Coordinates of N, CA and C in Angstrom, one line a residue:
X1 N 68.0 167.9 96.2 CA 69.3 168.6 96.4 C 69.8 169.2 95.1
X2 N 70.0 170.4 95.0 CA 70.5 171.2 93.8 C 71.7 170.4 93.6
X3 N 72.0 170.7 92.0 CA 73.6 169.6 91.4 C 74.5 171.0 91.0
X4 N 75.3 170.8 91.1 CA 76.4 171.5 90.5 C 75.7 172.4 89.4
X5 N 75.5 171.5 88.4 CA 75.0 171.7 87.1 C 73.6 172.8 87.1
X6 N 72.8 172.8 88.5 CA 72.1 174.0 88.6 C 72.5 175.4 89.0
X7 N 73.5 174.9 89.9 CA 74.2 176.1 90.7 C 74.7 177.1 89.5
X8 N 75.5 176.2 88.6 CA 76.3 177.2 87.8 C 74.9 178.2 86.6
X9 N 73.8 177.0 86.3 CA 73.2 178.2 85.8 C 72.3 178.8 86.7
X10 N 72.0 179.0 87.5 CA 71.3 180.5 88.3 C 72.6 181.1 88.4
X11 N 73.8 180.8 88.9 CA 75.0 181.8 89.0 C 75.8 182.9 87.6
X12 N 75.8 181.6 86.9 CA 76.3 181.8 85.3 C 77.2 180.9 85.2
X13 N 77.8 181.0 84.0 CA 79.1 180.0 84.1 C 80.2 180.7 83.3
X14 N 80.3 182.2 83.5 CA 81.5 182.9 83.1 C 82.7 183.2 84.0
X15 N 83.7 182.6 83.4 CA 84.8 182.2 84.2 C 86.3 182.9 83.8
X16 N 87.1 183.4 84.5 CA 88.0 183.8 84.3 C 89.0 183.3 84.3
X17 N 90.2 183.0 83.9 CA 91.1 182.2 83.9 C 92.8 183.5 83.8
X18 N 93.6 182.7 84.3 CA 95.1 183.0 83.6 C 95.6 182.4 83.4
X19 N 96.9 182.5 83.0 CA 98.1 181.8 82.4 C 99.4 181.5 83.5
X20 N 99.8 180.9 83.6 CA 100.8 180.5 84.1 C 102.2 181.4 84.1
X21 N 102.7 181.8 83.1 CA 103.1 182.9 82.9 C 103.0 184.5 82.9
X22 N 101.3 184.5 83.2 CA 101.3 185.7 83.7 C 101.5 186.2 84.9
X23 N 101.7 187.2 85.2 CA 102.5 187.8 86.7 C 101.1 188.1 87.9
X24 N 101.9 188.1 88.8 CA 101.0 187.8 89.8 C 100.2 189.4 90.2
X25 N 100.9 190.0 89.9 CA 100.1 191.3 89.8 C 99.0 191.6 88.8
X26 N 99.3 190.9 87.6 CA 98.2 190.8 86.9 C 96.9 190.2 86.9
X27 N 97.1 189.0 87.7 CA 96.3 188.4 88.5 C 95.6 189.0 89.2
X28 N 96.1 189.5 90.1 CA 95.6 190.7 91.5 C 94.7 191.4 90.9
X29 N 95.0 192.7 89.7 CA 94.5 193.0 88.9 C 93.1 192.3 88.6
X30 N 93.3 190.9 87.7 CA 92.2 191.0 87.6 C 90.7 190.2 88.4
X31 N 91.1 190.1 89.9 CA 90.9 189.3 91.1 C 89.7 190.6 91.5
X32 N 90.6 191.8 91.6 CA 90.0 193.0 91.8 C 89.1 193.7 90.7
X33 N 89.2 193.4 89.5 CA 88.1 193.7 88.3 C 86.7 193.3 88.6
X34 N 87.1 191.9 88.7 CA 86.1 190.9 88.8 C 85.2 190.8 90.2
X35 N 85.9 191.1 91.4 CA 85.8 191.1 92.6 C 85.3 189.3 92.8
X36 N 86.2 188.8 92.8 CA 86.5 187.5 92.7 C 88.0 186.9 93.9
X37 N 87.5 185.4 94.5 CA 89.0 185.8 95.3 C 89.6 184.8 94.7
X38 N 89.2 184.3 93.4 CA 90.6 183.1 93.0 C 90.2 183.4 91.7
X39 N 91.0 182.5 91.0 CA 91.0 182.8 89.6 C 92.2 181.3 89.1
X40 N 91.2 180.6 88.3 CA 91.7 179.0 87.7 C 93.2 180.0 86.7
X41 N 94.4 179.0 86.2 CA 95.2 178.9 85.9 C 95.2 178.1 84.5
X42 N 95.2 178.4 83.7 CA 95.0 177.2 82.4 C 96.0 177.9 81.2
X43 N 96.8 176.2 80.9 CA 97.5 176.4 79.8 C 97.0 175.4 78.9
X44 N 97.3 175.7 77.6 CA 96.8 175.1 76.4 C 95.4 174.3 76.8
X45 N 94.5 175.8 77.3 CA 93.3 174.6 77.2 C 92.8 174.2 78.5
X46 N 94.2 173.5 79.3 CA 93.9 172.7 80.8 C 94.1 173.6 81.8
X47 N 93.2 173.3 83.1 CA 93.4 173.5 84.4 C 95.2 173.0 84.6
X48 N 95.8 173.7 85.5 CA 96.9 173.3 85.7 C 96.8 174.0 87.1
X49 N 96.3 175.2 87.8 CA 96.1 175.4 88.9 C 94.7 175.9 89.4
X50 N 95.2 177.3 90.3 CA 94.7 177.8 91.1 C 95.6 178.6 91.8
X51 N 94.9 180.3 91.5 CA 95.5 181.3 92.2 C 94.5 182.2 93.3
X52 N 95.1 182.2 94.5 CA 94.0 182.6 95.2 C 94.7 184.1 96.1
X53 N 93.4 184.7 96.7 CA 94.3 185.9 97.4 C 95.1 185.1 98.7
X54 N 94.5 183.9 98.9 CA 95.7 183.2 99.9 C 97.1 182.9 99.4
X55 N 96.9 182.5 98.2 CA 98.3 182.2 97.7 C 99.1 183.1 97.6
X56 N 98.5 184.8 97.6 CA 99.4 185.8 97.3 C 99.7 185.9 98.4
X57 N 99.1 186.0 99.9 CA 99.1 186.4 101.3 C 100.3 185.5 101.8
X58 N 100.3 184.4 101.4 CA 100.6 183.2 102.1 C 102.2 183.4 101.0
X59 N 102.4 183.4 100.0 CA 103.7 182.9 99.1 C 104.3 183.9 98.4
X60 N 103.5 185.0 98.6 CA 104.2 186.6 97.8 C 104.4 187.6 98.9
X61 N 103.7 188.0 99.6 CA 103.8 189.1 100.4 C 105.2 188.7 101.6
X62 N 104.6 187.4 102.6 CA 105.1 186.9 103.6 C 106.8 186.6 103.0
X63 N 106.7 186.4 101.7 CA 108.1 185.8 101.2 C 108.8 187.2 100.8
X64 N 108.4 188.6 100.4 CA 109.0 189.4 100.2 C 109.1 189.3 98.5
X65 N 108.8 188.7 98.4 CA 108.1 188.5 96.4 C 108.0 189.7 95.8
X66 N 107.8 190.4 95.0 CA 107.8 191.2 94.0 C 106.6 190.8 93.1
X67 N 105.1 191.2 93.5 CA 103.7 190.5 92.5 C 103.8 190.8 91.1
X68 N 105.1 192.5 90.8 CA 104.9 192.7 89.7 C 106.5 191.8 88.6
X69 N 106.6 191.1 89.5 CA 108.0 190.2 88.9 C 107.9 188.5 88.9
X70 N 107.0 188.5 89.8 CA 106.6 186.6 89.9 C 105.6 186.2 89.3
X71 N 106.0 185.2 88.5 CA 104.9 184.3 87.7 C 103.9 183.6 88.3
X72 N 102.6 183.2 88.2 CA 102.0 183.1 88.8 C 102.2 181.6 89.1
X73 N 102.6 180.8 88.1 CA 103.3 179.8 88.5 C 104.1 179.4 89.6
X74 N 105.0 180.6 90.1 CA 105.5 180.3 90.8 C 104.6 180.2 92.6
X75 N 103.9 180.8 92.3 CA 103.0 180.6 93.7 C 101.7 180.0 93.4
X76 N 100.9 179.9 92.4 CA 99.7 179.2 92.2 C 99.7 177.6 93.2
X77 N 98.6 177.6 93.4 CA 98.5 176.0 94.0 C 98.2 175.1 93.0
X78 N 98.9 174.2 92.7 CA 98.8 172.9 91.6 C 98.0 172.1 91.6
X79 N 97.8 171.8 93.4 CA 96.7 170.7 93.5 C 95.6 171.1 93.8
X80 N 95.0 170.9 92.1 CA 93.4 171.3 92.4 C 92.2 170.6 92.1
X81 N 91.4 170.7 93.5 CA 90.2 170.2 93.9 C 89.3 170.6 92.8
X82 N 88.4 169.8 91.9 CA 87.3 170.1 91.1 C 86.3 169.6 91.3
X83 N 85.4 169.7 90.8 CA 84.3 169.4 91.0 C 83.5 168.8 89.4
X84 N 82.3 167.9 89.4 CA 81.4 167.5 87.9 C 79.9 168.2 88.4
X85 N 79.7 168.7 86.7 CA 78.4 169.5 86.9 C 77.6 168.2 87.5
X86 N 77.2 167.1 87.7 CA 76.4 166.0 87.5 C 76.4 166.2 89.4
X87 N 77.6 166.3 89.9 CA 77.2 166.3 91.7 C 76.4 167.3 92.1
X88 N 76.3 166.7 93.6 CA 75.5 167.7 94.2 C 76.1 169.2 96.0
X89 N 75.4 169.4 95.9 CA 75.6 170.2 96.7 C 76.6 169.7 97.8
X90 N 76.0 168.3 98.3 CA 77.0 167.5 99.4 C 78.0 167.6 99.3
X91 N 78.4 166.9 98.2 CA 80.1 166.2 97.6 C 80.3 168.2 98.1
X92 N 80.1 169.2 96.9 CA 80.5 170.1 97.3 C 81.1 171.0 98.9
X93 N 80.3 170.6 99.4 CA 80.4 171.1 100.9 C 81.3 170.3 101.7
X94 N 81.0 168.5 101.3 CA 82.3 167.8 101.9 C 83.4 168.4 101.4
X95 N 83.6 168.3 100.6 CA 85.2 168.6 99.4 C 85.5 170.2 100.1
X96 N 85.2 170.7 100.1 CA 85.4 172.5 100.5 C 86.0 172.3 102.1
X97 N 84.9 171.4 102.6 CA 85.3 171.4 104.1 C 86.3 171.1 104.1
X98 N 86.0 169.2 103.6 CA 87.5 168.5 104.2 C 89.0 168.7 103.4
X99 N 88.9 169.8 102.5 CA 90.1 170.1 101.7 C 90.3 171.6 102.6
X100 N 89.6 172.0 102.8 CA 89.7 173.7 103.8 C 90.2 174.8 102.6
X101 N 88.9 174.5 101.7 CA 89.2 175.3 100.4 C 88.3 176.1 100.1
X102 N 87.9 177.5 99.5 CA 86.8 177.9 99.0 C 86.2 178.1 97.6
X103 N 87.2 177.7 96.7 CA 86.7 177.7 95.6 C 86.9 176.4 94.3
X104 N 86.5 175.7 94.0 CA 85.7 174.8 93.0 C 85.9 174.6 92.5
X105 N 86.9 174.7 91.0 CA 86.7 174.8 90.0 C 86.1 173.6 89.3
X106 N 84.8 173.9 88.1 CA 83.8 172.9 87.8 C 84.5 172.1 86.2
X107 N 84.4 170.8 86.4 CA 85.0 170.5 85.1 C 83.9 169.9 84.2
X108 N 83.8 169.9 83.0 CA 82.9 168.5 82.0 C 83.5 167.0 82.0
X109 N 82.9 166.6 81.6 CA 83.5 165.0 81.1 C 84.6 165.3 80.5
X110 N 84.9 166.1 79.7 CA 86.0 166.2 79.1 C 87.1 166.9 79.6
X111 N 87.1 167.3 80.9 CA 87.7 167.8 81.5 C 88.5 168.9 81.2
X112 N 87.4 169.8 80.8 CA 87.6 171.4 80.7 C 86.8 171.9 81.3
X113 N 87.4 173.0 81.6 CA 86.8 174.1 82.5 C 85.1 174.8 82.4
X114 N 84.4 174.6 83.0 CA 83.3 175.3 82.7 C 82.5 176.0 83.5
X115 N 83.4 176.6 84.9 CA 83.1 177.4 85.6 C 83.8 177.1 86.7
X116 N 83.5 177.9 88.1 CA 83.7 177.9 89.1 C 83.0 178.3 90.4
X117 N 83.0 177.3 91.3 CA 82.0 177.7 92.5 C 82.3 178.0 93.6
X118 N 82.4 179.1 94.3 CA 82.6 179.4 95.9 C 81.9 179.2 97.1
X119 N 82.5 179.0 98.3 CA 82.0 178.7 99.2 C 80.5 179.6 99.5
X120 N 80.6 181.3 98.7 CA 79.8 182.3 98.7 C 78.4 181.6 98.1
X121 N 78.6 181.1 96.5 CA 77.8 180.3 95.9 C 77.3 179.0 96.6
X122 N 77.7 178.2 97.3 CA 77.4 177.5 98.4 C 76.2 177.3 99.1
X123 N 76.6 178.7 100.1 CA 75.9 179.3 100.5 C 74.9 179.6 100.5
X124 N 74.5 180.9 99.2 CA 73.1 181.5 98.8 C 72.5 180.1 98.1
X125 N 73.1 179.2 97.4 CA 72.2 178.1 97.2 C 71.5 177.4 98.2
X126 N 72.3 177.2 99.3 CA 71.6 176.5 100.1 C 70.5 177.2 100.6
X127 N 70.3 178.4 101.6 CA 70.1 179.9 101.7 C 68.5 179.0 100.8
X128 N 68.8 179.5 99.6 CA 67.4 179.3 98.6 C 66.8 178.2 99.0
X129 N 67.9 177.4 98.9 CA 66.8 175.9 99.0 C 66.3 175.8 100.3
X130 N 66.8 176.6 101.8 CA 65.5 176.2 102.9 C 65.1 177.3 102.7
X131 N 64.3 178.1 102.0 CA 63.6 179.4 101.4 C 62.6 178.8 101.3
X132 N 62.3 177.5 100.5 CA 61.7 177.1 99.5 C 60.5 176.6 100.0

């Protein structure tokens, strides 16, 4: 069973992050650069969320929000599901299911950030492994 820790390197492990204070259009912005649909949240260093194009759908648009006036703080999801390079695919796909989430974010022992995996990534991993 592939571990985390492989997933990220055949995928890579370049990761994007914002700030808490940055605006949620900026976000958007760079959601769409990236063509990415979340993007981790970190201040001084730490995970502190999770911004997704759900969270814009769900807590900016439906609320009448202003993306180029709201902090992403103010709609980011706080409680966030992670993951250790050391698991495997399982934990992954339990955790995704039973949280009804699609994105990952991977932590170290030291619990910093060092990527992130989507349900997409998931997927083609598994995909490979009955290839094989």
């Amino acid at each position: 069973m592939t571990t985390i820790s492989q997933l990220l390197q055949n995928k890579g492990t370049a990761v994007w992050t914002v700030t808490p204070e940055a605006t949620v259009f900026a976000a958007l912005e760079l959601l769409a650069e990236k063509n990415i649909g979340a993007v981790p949240v970190v201040e001084n260093g730490r995970l502190v969320g999770i911004f997704s194009e759900r969270d814009y759908a769900r807590k900016v648009i439906l609320h009448g929000r202003s993306s180029r006036h709201t902090p992403v703080r103010d709609v980011m999801t706080g409680e966030v599901f992670t993951i250790h390079p050391q698991e495997d695919m399982n934990r992954c796909m339990t955790l995704m299911t039973d949280k009804h989430i699609r994105h990952l974010p991977v932590l170290d022992q030291d619990e910093q950030l060092i990527g992130i995996i989507s349900i997409g990534d998931v997927v083609k991993a598994i995909i490979a492994e009955q290839q094989v």
